[in-house]
Amino acid sequence: MLQTKALQYSYDGRNQLHFPDIDCKKGEHWLLLGQSGSGKTTLLHLLGGLLSPQEGVVNIDGTNIASLKGSALDRFRGQRVGIIFQKAHFVKSLTVEENMLLAQQLAGAPPSKPRIRALLERLNVGHKYRSKPDRLSAGEQQRVAIARALVNQPAIILADEPTSALDDVNCNEVIHLLEEQATAVAATLLVVTHDSRLKAAFHNQIHLQSLQGNPL
Amino acid sequence: MSLFQLSWKNLTNKPLSLALNLILFALGTGLISLLLLLSSQLQEKFDKNLAGIDLVIGAKGSPLQLILCSMYHVDTPTGNISIKEAKPFMRPGHPLIKAAVPLSMGDNYKNYRIVGTTHDILALYNAEIQEGKKWEKIWETTIGAAVANDLGLKIGDRFQSSHGFASDVDMAHEGDFTVVGILKPSGAVVDQLILTNTQTIWAVHEHAAEASADSTAHEAHTDDSKPLIEYEDKDITSLLIQFKSRNYMTLNMGRSINENTDMQAAMPAFEINRLYANMGVGVDALQALAFAIILVSGLSIFISLFSSLKERRYELALMRVMGASRSRLFFLIILEGLLLAVLGCIIGLLLSHGGMAILSGLMKDAYRYAFSGWVFLKEEWILLAGALAIGVLAAVIPAIMAGKTDISETLAEG
């Protein structure tokens, strides 16, 4: 489902980041652990097609994403990849529900309010659908962000430090929900983090080597 | 959630900035549209009332004043001329003159001017009788449609005039006018006039002069049995002349009146063009001001879009992550600029037309014409097209920047 081969990336042309090959099967949940500066975010951006690799290949569901150009890549990403970021961001002028509708529309999916309501309900933020995102607590925001990443039933869910801004209670709840919802849509889940609280929750783990002396 | 809805929500999310942009734009376009409306309607009314009049003969003084008074009924007369002097031009069968219409003024009824004249004035303005008949005998009046409408006068009503051109009860003349006819609305100045025969005006003023000494009935003093040109000792205010055809002889006629008589001859077309030229300076200055306001409002749209990009960088990157292409972000910002400009323009047009509708009430007294607020000009479509262009122009640089948003870099900063 999600495979990489000999991925390399460099921001300045001198300090090369080498990434271990990844092979995640459909429906598997993976934890990618690494310290700050190990290139976690860069890897996540490569996997999500937000960055183009300088060396190596990223395959998602059998498609080499380097072969997609411009808006085809944007659309592919919108449909097949759900991304959750460390800090949840939204279109500020839209309500929670409108943000979800926008996610459907940008991916080219038909708008479905019932599906959105059901998703928000499952993530315990159903009553907030008419609120503006910045009125929500950090935990609520992250749950809405998860709902948004799931709304188009993506093949792959990438999460970048989804719990680092949360306390223990919210952390457990969010990671539990993330796993539960990924299972519900049969998506491959890859969580990138340095948060050791999550180690116990995942069987499949990849450790990124720190690049000593070459912090990013 | 269409692009259109999204850009609208983005705009309404900042109501103050939205209001500022709309007000600025509306001010600029509204001012231009108001100027267009005013000058086009003024010009239309002026042109309509030229009525094929080639020359106005009256007392010496300002030629423009003579024209404004005799043709547009907005200024006071330059004085009177005697029938004795005007007689050569009033005589039927003059080789050059097709029509000569005498006017006698000096009185009003509730601000509507009473004009002593002959039936020829009706042909001049293509005026027709709606109800009743033309004035025949002394004290009989036929009134314009606007007078009848505004004052609620009907056939058979009687009223008393007052001296001068503004309604004043203390200056009331004795003597009852009778309404015998009402004219059809023509859009020309006769709509605003009370027409009677010349002898009535004389009777009013003779009566006034003798009222203190002798209180006999006024009918005794003035008879209206003779043609006007036989009252050589009487005065009229002015004479409207229509030539059979215009040539060097008619041109000379005006010159020779100015040089050889105590009267003056003024050419309406010439004087009105001079008036336009004088008005034009003011209109041009206002127009320049309006364009400057529009320019500033374009700049204001640019600045607010530009600065909103800064705080929306993450938002835009996020939209790319969710599947939006570069061109979609580009059009989102362009649409925001367009929406601001078009809405501002429409508000401006509504303001100017609404303002015109209100102004028309006030200006009716000053200019003696009804202006209309709900006439749309083709220049206003050009204004709207210009607004579209400014909206796009103001948005194009922010839009290009939005399209170029680097997703990875922006999100890594987030």
XYZ file of C-alpha atoms in Angstrom:
630
model
C 0.000 0.000 0.000
C 2.728 2.455 1.021
C 6.259 1.687 -0.105
C 9.410 3.730 -0.359
C 12.745 2.823 -1.865
C 16.076 4.534 -1.282
C 14.494 7.878 -0.450
C 16.869 10.804 -0.147
C 16.301 14.467 0.348
C 18.524 17.479 0.874
C 17.517 21.041 1.615
C 20.852 22.635 0.877
C 22.561 20.127 -1.433
C 25.203 19.107 1.128
C 23.477 17.411 4.048
C 21.674 14.408 2.601
C 18.857 12.827 4.557
C 18.689 9.074 3.920
C 15.467 7.346 4.840
C 14.972 3.659 5.560
C 12.755 1.804 3.104
C 9.182 1.482 4.241
C 6.659 -1.164 3.302
C 3.263 -0.808 4.938
C 0.519 -3.247 3.913
C -3.118 -2.327 3.568
C -4.750 -1.682 6.919
C -1.550 -1.863 8.933
C -0.737 0.673 11.625
C 2.828 1.901 11.882
C 4.711 4.130 14.240
C 7.694 6.062 12.907
C 9.863 7.228 15.780
C 12.672 9.708 15.625
C 14.207 12.569 17.544
C 13.871 16.170 16.517
C 15.996 16.840 13.488
C 15.903 13.287 12.211
C 13.860 14.370 9.191
C 10.503 13.029 10.370
C 8.500 15.887 8.918
C 10.462 15.808 5.685
C 9.705 12.112 5.306
C 6.030 12.714 5.990
C 5.929 15.456 3.352
C 7.638 13.133 0.870
C 5.125 10.384 1.624
C 2.217 12.817 1.231
C 3.518 14.219 -2.029
C 4.016 17.666 -0.533
C 7.688 17.407 -1.459
C 9.204 15.624 -4.452
C 12.053 13.229 -3.597
C 15.427 13.980 -5.138
C 16.337 10.284 -5.094
C 14.171 7.210 -4.657
C 10.531 6.313 -5.125
C 7.287 6.669 -3.183
C 4.531 4.232 -4.145
C 1.008 4.727 -2.854
C -1.514 2.047 -3.696
C 0.562 1.078 -6.725
C 1.052 4.608 -8.036
C 4.480 6.176 -8.178
C 3.543 9.655 -7.044
C 6.516 11.184 -8.836
C 4.676 10.328 -12.062
C 1.794 12.653 -11.109
C 2.166 16.287 -12.037
C 0.532 19.501 -10.899
C -3.153 19.329 -10.189
C -3.263 15.545 -10.804
C -1.003 15.105 -7.798
C -3.125 17.582 -5.776
C -6.247 15.611 -6.576
C -4.621 12.262 -5.886
C -3.472 13.548 -2.508
C -6.906 14.915 -1.692
C -8.564 11.591 -2.504
C -6.099 8.979 -1.287
C -4.096 10.584 1.518
C -5.377 12.044 4.751
C -2.851 14.105 6.691
C -3.061 15.172 10.330
C -0.620 17.773 11.562
C 0.959 18.489 14.895
C -1.204 21.542 15.346
C -4.637 21.388 13.817
C -5.245 24.155 11.284
C -8.458 25.077 9.573
C -9.876 27.636 7.178
C -10.700 30.210 9.836
C -13.665 31.783 8.136
C -15.525 28.466 7.905
C -17.308 26.464 10.579
C -16.245 22.925 11.486
C -18.853 21.460 9.154
C -17.933 23.826 6.313
C -14.270 22.878 6.696
C -15.279 19.248 6.274
C -17.411 20.077 3.244
C -14.456 21.927 1.753
C -12.274 18.847 2.222
C -14.829 16.759 0.334
C -15.210 19.310 -2.411
C -11.467 19.904 -2.930
C -10.948 16.141 -3.295
C -13.732 16.048 -5.875
C -16.033 13.993 -3.676
C -19.778 14.694 -3.484
C -20.669 16.694 -0.367
C -22.375 14.600 2.270
C -23.519 16.277 5.458
C -24.815 13.027 7.004
C -21.372 11.456 6.621
C -19.729 14.523 8.149
C -22.142 14.567 11.084
C -21.646 10.849 11.670
C -17.861 11.218 11.619
C -17.911 14.161 14.027
C -20.300 12.210 16.221
C -17.952 9.222 16.328
C -15.115 11.530 17.374
C -17.233 13.102 20.136
C -17.325 16.555 18.549
C -20.733 16.175 16.881
C -22.206 19.078 18.811
C -19.481 21.444 17.570
C -20.317 21.252 13.889
C -21.490 24.868 13.710
C -18.603 26.329 15.708
C -15.677 28.180 14.244
C -12.524 26.044 14.688
C -10.681 28.563 16.866
C -13.507 28.290 19.422
C -12.573 24.660 20.106
C -10.069 23.326 22.639
C -6.805 21.804 21.383
C -8.132 18.292 21.925
C -11.357 19.058 20.078
C -9.447 20.661 17.234
C -7.262 17.596 16.840
C -10.345 15.365 16.775
C -11.931 17.517 14.071
C -8.658 17.339 12.149
C -8.823 13.541 12.362
C -12.414 13.629 11.141
C -11.337 15.815 8.224
C -8.483 13.459 7.323
C -10.955 10.567 7.300
C -13.809 12.211 5.471
C -12.772 11.100 1.988
C -12.010 7.545 3.119
C -8.335 7.766 2.201
C -6.133 4.726 1.531
C -3.435 6.164 3.755
C -3.538 8.333 6.847
C -0.361 10.191 7.753
C -0.155 11.804 11.167
C 2.647 14.197 12.082
C 3.084 14.430 15.871
C -0.681 14.302 16.391
C -0.358 14.060 20.177
C 2.582 16.256 21.095
C 0.394 19.216 22.029
C -1.968 17.125 24.150
C -1.969 15.982 27.761
C -1.948 12.289 28.666
C -5.704 11.877 28.781
C -6.254 13.546 25.413
C -3.195 11.802 23.993
C -4.570 8.359 24.761
C -8.002 9.276 23.526
C -6.743 10.755 20.252
C -4.446 7.864 19.417
C -7.193 5.416 20.303
C -9.634 7.239 18.025
C -7.063 7.443 15.264
C -6.486 3.695 15.315
C -10.174 2.961 15.618
C -11.164 5.207 12.719
C -8.327 4.042 10.511
C -9.539 0.503 11.072
C -13.114 1.571 10.325
C -12.172 2.817 6.832
C -9.525 0.081 6.355
C -6.819 2.699 5.864
C -3.105 2.280 6.335
C -2.022 4.448 9.260
C 1.447 5.899 9.706
C 2.080 8.006 12.795
C 5.289 10.009 12.853
C 6.333 11.088 16.331
C 9.000 11.510 18.973
C 6.338 10.972 21.636
C 7.416 7.839 23.499
C 3.974 7.621 25.147
C 2.819 6.005 21.882
C 5.374 3.192 21.733
C 3.177 0.764 23.601
C 0.269 1.215 21.226
C 1.958 0.072 17.996
C 3.463 -3.278 17.031
C 4.990 -2.028 13.801
C 7.693 0.518 14.439
C 10.380 2.190 12.367
C 13.213 4.111 14.006
C 14.769 7.034 12.184
C 18.464 7.591 12.782
C 19.405 10.981 14.092
C 21.730 12.807 11.775
C 24.422 13.814 14.141
C 25.813 17.261 13.598
C 23.346 17.921 10.827
C 20.226 19.121 12.553
C 17.368 20.192 10.394
C -18.672 24.771 -0.491
C -18.004 26.362 -3.859
C -15.109 28.686 -4.556
C -17.604 31.537 -4.665
C -19.036 30.721 -1.227
C -15.554 30.272 0.200
C -14.338 33.648 -1.027
C -17.511 35.287 0.254
C -17.014 33.713 3.705
C -13.401 34.822 3.706
C -14.532 38.387 3.022
C -17.340 38.440 5.574
C -15.014 36.961 8.164
C -13.369 40.403 8.266
C -16.373 42.722 8.322
C -14.463 45.948 8.998
C -12.026 45.502 6.170
C -14.911 44.429 3.929
C -16.899 47.539 4.869
C -13.950 49.857 4.265
C -13.287 48.400 0.827
C -16.935 48.504 -0.178
C -17.445 52.068 1.053
C -14.375 53.341 -0.774
C -15.322 51.647 -3.992
C -18.966 52.669 -3.734
C -17.941 56.272 -3.116
C -15.794 56.423 -6.237
C -18.181 54.697 -8.603
C -21.210 56.394 -7.068
C -19.707 59.822 -7.625
C -18.894 59.057 -11.246
C -22.304 57.607 -11.909
C -23.991 60.589 -10.248
C -21.997 62.975 -12.428
C -22.932 60.990 -15.514
C -26.599 61.007 -14.565
C -26.670 64.689 -13.732
C -24.880 65.927 -16.797
C -26.728 63.635 -19.183
C -30.126 64.545 -17.803
C -29.307 68.223 -17.611
C -28.059 68.146 -21.173
C -31.088 66.200 -22.325
C -33.435 68.694 -20.708
C -31.526 71.652 -22.071
C -31.511 70.179 -25.551
C -35.175 69.290 -25.428
C -36.043 72.854 -24.511
C -34.002 74.361 -27.307
C -37.197 73.575 -29.248
C -35.821 74.922 -32.496
C -35.548 78.443 -31.103
C -32.889 80.306 -33.074
C -32.861 83.660 -31.374
C -34.168 85.302 -28.219
C -34.761 89.046 -28.271
C -35.000 90.887 -24.967
C -33.702 93.822 -22.954
C -29.963 94.450 -22.869
C -28.029 92.608 -20.219
C -26.481 89.190 -19.872
C -27.301 87.070 -22.915
C -27.103 83.879 -20.829
C -29.526 85.342 -18.317
C -31.927 86.211 -21.126
C -31.752 82.654 -22.460
C -32.095 81.034 -19.032
C -35.053 83.239 -18.199
C -36.911 83.048 -21.512
C -36.266 79.452 -22.474
C -35.603 77.580 -19.239
C -37.453 79.834 -16.812
C -34.749 79.617 -14.161
C -33.427 83.181 -14.032
C -34.989 86.629 -13.749
C -35.623 88.766 -16.857
C -33.034 91.294 -18.013
C -35.804 93.876 -18.257
C -38.609 94.678 -20.647
C -38.756 95.705 -24.291
C -41.475 97.828 -25.821
C -43.820 96.441 -28.391
C -42.973 99.434 -30.535
C -39.387 98.264 -30.823
C -40.187 94.580 -31.106
C -42.934 95.154 -33.633
C -40.829 94.607 -36.789
C -40.064 91.051 -35.646
C -43.586 90.242 -34.539
C -45.309 91.211 -37.740
C -46.736 88.228 -39.618
C -45.199 87.616 -43.039
C -41.623 88.557 -42.117
C -39.405 87.097 -44.886
C -36.957 85.356 -42.519
C -39.006 84.598 -39.425
C -41.187 81.532 -39.197
C -42.498 82.127 -35.697
C -42.169 84.884 -33.110
C -43.540 84.120 -29.649
C -43.842 87.025 -27.191
C -43.321 86.316 -23.496
C -44.401 88.457 -20.563
C -43.370 87.438 -17.101
C -43.169 88.748 -13.604
C -45.713 86.807 -11.609
C -46.086 83.390 -10.135
C -48.624 81.183 -8.446
C -47.061 79.012 -5.746
C -43.650 79.229 -7.459
C -44.981 78.310 -10.911
C -44.389 81.097 -13.392
C -47.275 82.781 -15.112
C -46.342 83.593 -18.700
C -48.333 85.879 -20.958
C -47.928 84.723 -24.523
C -49.718 83.647 -27.701
C -50.873 80.215 -28.826
C -47.741 79.949 -31.002
C -45.819 78.791 -27.921
C -47.717 75.487 -28.006
C -46.471 74.720 -31.525
C -42.937 75.609 -30.477
C -42.872 72.908 -27.775
C -45.270 70.511 -29.545
C -47.610 70.891 -26.590
C -51.162 69.575 -26.869
C -54.297 70.104 -24.865
C -55.109 67.233 -22.529
C -58.298 68.622 -21.097
C -60.352 71.795 -21.616
C -59.186 74.409 -24.116
C -56.549 77.013 -24.912
C -56.686 80.352 -23.084
C -58.697 82.897 -25.051
C -59.965 85.752 -22.976
C -58.198 87.799 -20.395
C -57.691 85.991 -17.004
C -58.058 82.617 -18.647
C -55.138 80.210 -18.192
C -54.045 76.916 -19.626
C -51.648 75.167 -17.260
C -48.815 72.700 -17.767
C -49.210 69.074 -16.694
C -46.721 69.369 -13.811
C -48.491 72.462 -12.459
C -51.861 70.719 -12.555
C -50.432 67.626 -10.940
C -48.417 69.357 -8.259
C -50.963 71.979 -7.216
C -54.015 69.807 -7.831
C -55.611 72.435 -10.080
C -58.623 71.434 -12.154
C -60.600 73.094 -14.910
C -62.660 75.909 -13.464
C -60.380 76.489 -10.456
C -59.566 80.078 -9.632
C -56.380 81.464 -8.106
C -54.580 84.734 -7.458
C -51.049 85.412 -8.613
C -48.304 86.960 -6.561
C -45.617 89.290 -7.767
C -42.121 88.071 -8.545
C -40.941 84.504 -9.031
C -41.232 83.176 -5.504
C -44.487 82.524 -3.744
C -45.229 85.272 -1.221
C -48.677 85.895 0.229
C -47.954 89.536 1.009
C -47.252 90.214 -2.628
C -50.542 88.776 -3.842
C -52.189 90.562 -6.729
C -55.877 91.033 -6.891
C -57.708 89.486 -9.791
C -58.754 85.898 -10.235
C -57.162 83.646 -12.828
C -59.352 80.821 -14.122
C -58.054 77.482 -15.311
C -59.645 76.677 -18.670
C -57.287 74.003 -19.938
C -54.537 71.540 -18.974
C -51.699 70.499 -21.298
C -50.496 66.970 -21.929
C -47.126 66.175 -20.320
C -44.415 66.953 -22.871
C -41.193 66.720 -20.868
C -40.424 70.271 -21.955
C -40.528 73.426 -19.899
C -44.202 74.195 -20.717
C -45.109 71.439 -18.242
C -44.035 73.845 -15.525
C -45.763 77.004 -16.789
C -49.093 78.728 -16.370
C -49.951 80.199 -19.767
C -52.270 83.121 -20.306
C -52.500 85.967 -22.786
C -50.198 88.943 -22.730
C -53.002 91.342 -21.907
C -53.671 89.538 -18.642
C -50.153 90.296 -17.414
C -50.631 93.949 -18.312
C -53.977 93.987 -16.542
C -52.498 92.523 -13.380
C -49.827 95.194 -13.175
C -51.977 98.155 -14.177
C -54.474 97.088 -11.618
C -51.755 96.843 -8.998
C -50.476 100.318 -9.829
C -53.907 101.894 -9.573
C -55.311 99.772 -6.797
C -54.499 102.270 -4.072
C -56.015 105.231 -5.882
C -58.960 103.689 -7.575
C -60.732 100.465 -6.830
C -62.779 99.985 -9.969
C -63.048 96.605 -11.613
C -59.954 95.591 -13.529
C -61.734 94.439 -16.684
C -62.371 98.074 -17.598
C -58.705 98.913 -18.128
C -57.460 96.347 -20.531
C -59.204 95.066 -23.565
C -57.841 92.152 -25.487
C -59.572 92.748 -28.774
C -56.639 94.092 -30.786
C -53.577 92.222 -32.114
C -50.552 92.616 -29.821
C -48.536 94.741 -32.214
C -51.074 97.532 -31.965
C -50.366 98.132 -28.286
C -47.284 100.185 -29.104
C -46.994 101.755 -25.669
C -46.942 98.423 -23.831
C -43.993 96.163 -22.892
C -43.182 92.507 -23.131
C -40.267 90.624 -21.556
C -38.821 88.858 -24.555
C -39.465 87.354 -27.933
C -38.617 83.788 -28.992
C -37.725 83.655 -32.687
C -37.722 80.685 -35.027
C -36.241 81.327 -38.493
C -37.493 79.830 -41.722
C -33.942 78.795 -42.433
C -30.590 79.769 -41.055
C -28.297 81.807 -43.299
C -26.043 84.836 -43.221
C -29.067 87.140 -43.169
C -30.409 85.617 -40.002
C -26.915 85.843 -38.519
C -26.773 89.514 -39.421
C -30.174 90.117 -37.955
C -28.928 89.220 -34.474
C -25.865 91.404 -34.901
C -27.853 94.370 -36.155
C -30.337 94.133 -33.257
C -27.421 94.259 -30.822
C -25.792 97.185 -32.570
C -28.728 99.320 -33.628
C -31.465 98.921 -31.036
C -31.948 99.097 -27.278
C -32.682 95.380 -27.360
C -30.330 92.441 -27.433
C -30.491 89.230 -29.419
C -28.985 86.063 -27.977
C -28.441 82.734 -29.729
C -29.482 79.850 -27.460
C -27.223 77.238 -29.044
C -24.207 79.464 -28.550
C -25.014 80.493 -24.988
C -25.864 76.983 -23.869
C -22.628 75.644 -25.279
C -20.816 78.306 -23.314
C -22.694 77.207 -20.212
C -21.707 73.572 -20.800
C -18.101 74.657 -21.198
C -18.230 76.465 -17.855
C -19.953 73.575 -16.105
C -17.476 71.206 -17.727
C -14.580 72.474 -15.622
C -16.382 71.620 -12.400
C -17.546 68.273 -13.727
C -14.016 67.429 -14.874
C -12.569 68.266 -11.472
C -15.147 66.127 -9.674
C -14.579 63.322 -12.133
C -10.826 63.432 -11.512
C -11.535 63.246 -7.785
C -13.822 60.255 -8.304
C -11.198 58.440 -10.357
C -8.645 59.127 -7.633
C -11.014 57.571 -5.071
C -11.467 54.517 -7.284
C -7.703 54.209 -7.642
C -7.278 54.372 -3.876
C -10.005 51.800 -3.374
C -8.250 49.489 -5.847
C -5.107 49.962 -3.778
C -7.042 49.253 -0.602
C -8.358 45.993 -2.063
C -4.813 45.056 -3.034
C -3.451 45.803 0.428
C -6.165 43.945 2.304
C -5.810 40.867 0.085
C -2.042 41.053 0.341
C -1.999 41.297 4.112
C -4.669 38.637 4.510
C -2.396 36.249 2.591
C 0.147 36.457 5.374
C -2.217 35.133 8.012
C -3.832 32.696 5.602
C -0.587 31.091 4.386
C -1.179 27.987 6.455
C -4.791 27.865 5.401
C -3.846 27.986 1.728
C -1.190 25.284 2.163
C -3.788 23.205 3.943
C -6.160 23.570 1.008
C -3.411 22.316 -1.275
C -2.964 19.303 1.015
C -6.688 18.632 0.773
C -6.486 18.539 -3.001
C -6.728 22.149 -4.222
C -4.585 22.923 -7.241
C -2.468 26.047 -7.654
C -4.953 27.521 -10.102
C -7.787 27.040 -7.630
C -6.004 29.139 -5.020
C -5.230 31.715 -7.712
C -8.895 31.992 -8.671
C -9.991 32.061 -5.043
C -8.054 35.280 -4.478
C -9.064 36.769 -7.848
C -12.675 36.051 -6.959
C -12.279 37.868 -3.651
C -10.980 40.952 -5.479
C -13.746 40.732 -8.056
C -16.453 40.341 -5.441
C -15.247 43.424 -3.592
C -15.100 45.531 -6.743
C -18.417 44.421 -8.202
C -20.282 44.730 -4.907
C -18.713 48.134 -4.310
C -19.709 49.216 -7.797
C -23.295 48.014 -7.393
C -23.623 49.764 -4.035
C -22.206 52.894 -5.672
C -24.738 52.708 -8.494
C -27.590 52.199 -6.045
C -26.369 55.182 -4.024
C -26.116 57.421 -7.053
C -29.520 56.472 -8.418
C -31.118 56.705 -5.002
C -29.381 60.033 -4.461
C -30.590 61.189 -7.848
C -34.156 60.262 -6.941
C -33.860 62.341 -3.768
C -32.041 65.187 -5.520
C -34.633 65.330 -8.270
C -37.151 66.540 -5.729
C -34.841 69.332 -4.605
C -33.687 70.266 -8.077
C -37.159 70.558 -9.495
C -37.493 73.998 -7.955
C -34.051 75.156 -8.980
C -34.087 73.918 -12.560
C -37.789 73.582 -13.199
C -37.367 70.053 -14.521
C -38.136 66.723 -13.035
C -35.005 64.564 -12.958
C -35.299 60.835 -12.788
C -33.286 58.528 -10.526
C -34.174 55.319 -12.317
C -32.744 55.898 -15.744
C -29.697 53.747 -16.503
C -27.027 54.864 -18.917
C -24.826 52.728 -21.086
C -21.822 54.497 -19.558
C -22.718 52.741 -16.326
C -22.055 49.365 -17.947
C -18.619 50.695 -18.802
C -18.259 51.686 -15.155
C -19.147 48.141 -14.097
C -16.677 46.691 -16.595
C -14.033 49.072 -15.238
C -14.814 47.883 -11.719
C -14.296 44.279 -12.838
C -10.949 45.214 -14.342
C -9.829 47.009 -11.170
C -10.929 44.064 -9.023
C -8.866 41.644 -11.115
C -5.911 44.013 -11.283
C -5.851 44.557 -7.513
C -6.070 40.811 -6.871
C -3.656 39.518 -9.461
C -0.397 39.865 -7.479
C -1.819 38.384 -4.245
C -3.421 35.648 -6.350
C -0.121 34.731 -8.000
C 1.475 34.592 -4.556
C -1.315 32.372 -3.269
C -0.856 30.063 -6.260
C 2.839 29.812 -5.492
C 2.350 28.826 -1.850
C 5.020 26.267 -0.983
C 3.089 23.611 0.894
C 5.915 21.795 2.578
C 7.778 24.884 3.716
C 4.641 26.589 5.053
C 3.433 23.521 6.919
C 6.860 22.847 8.406
C 6.769 26.338 9.908
C 3.214 25.888 11.179
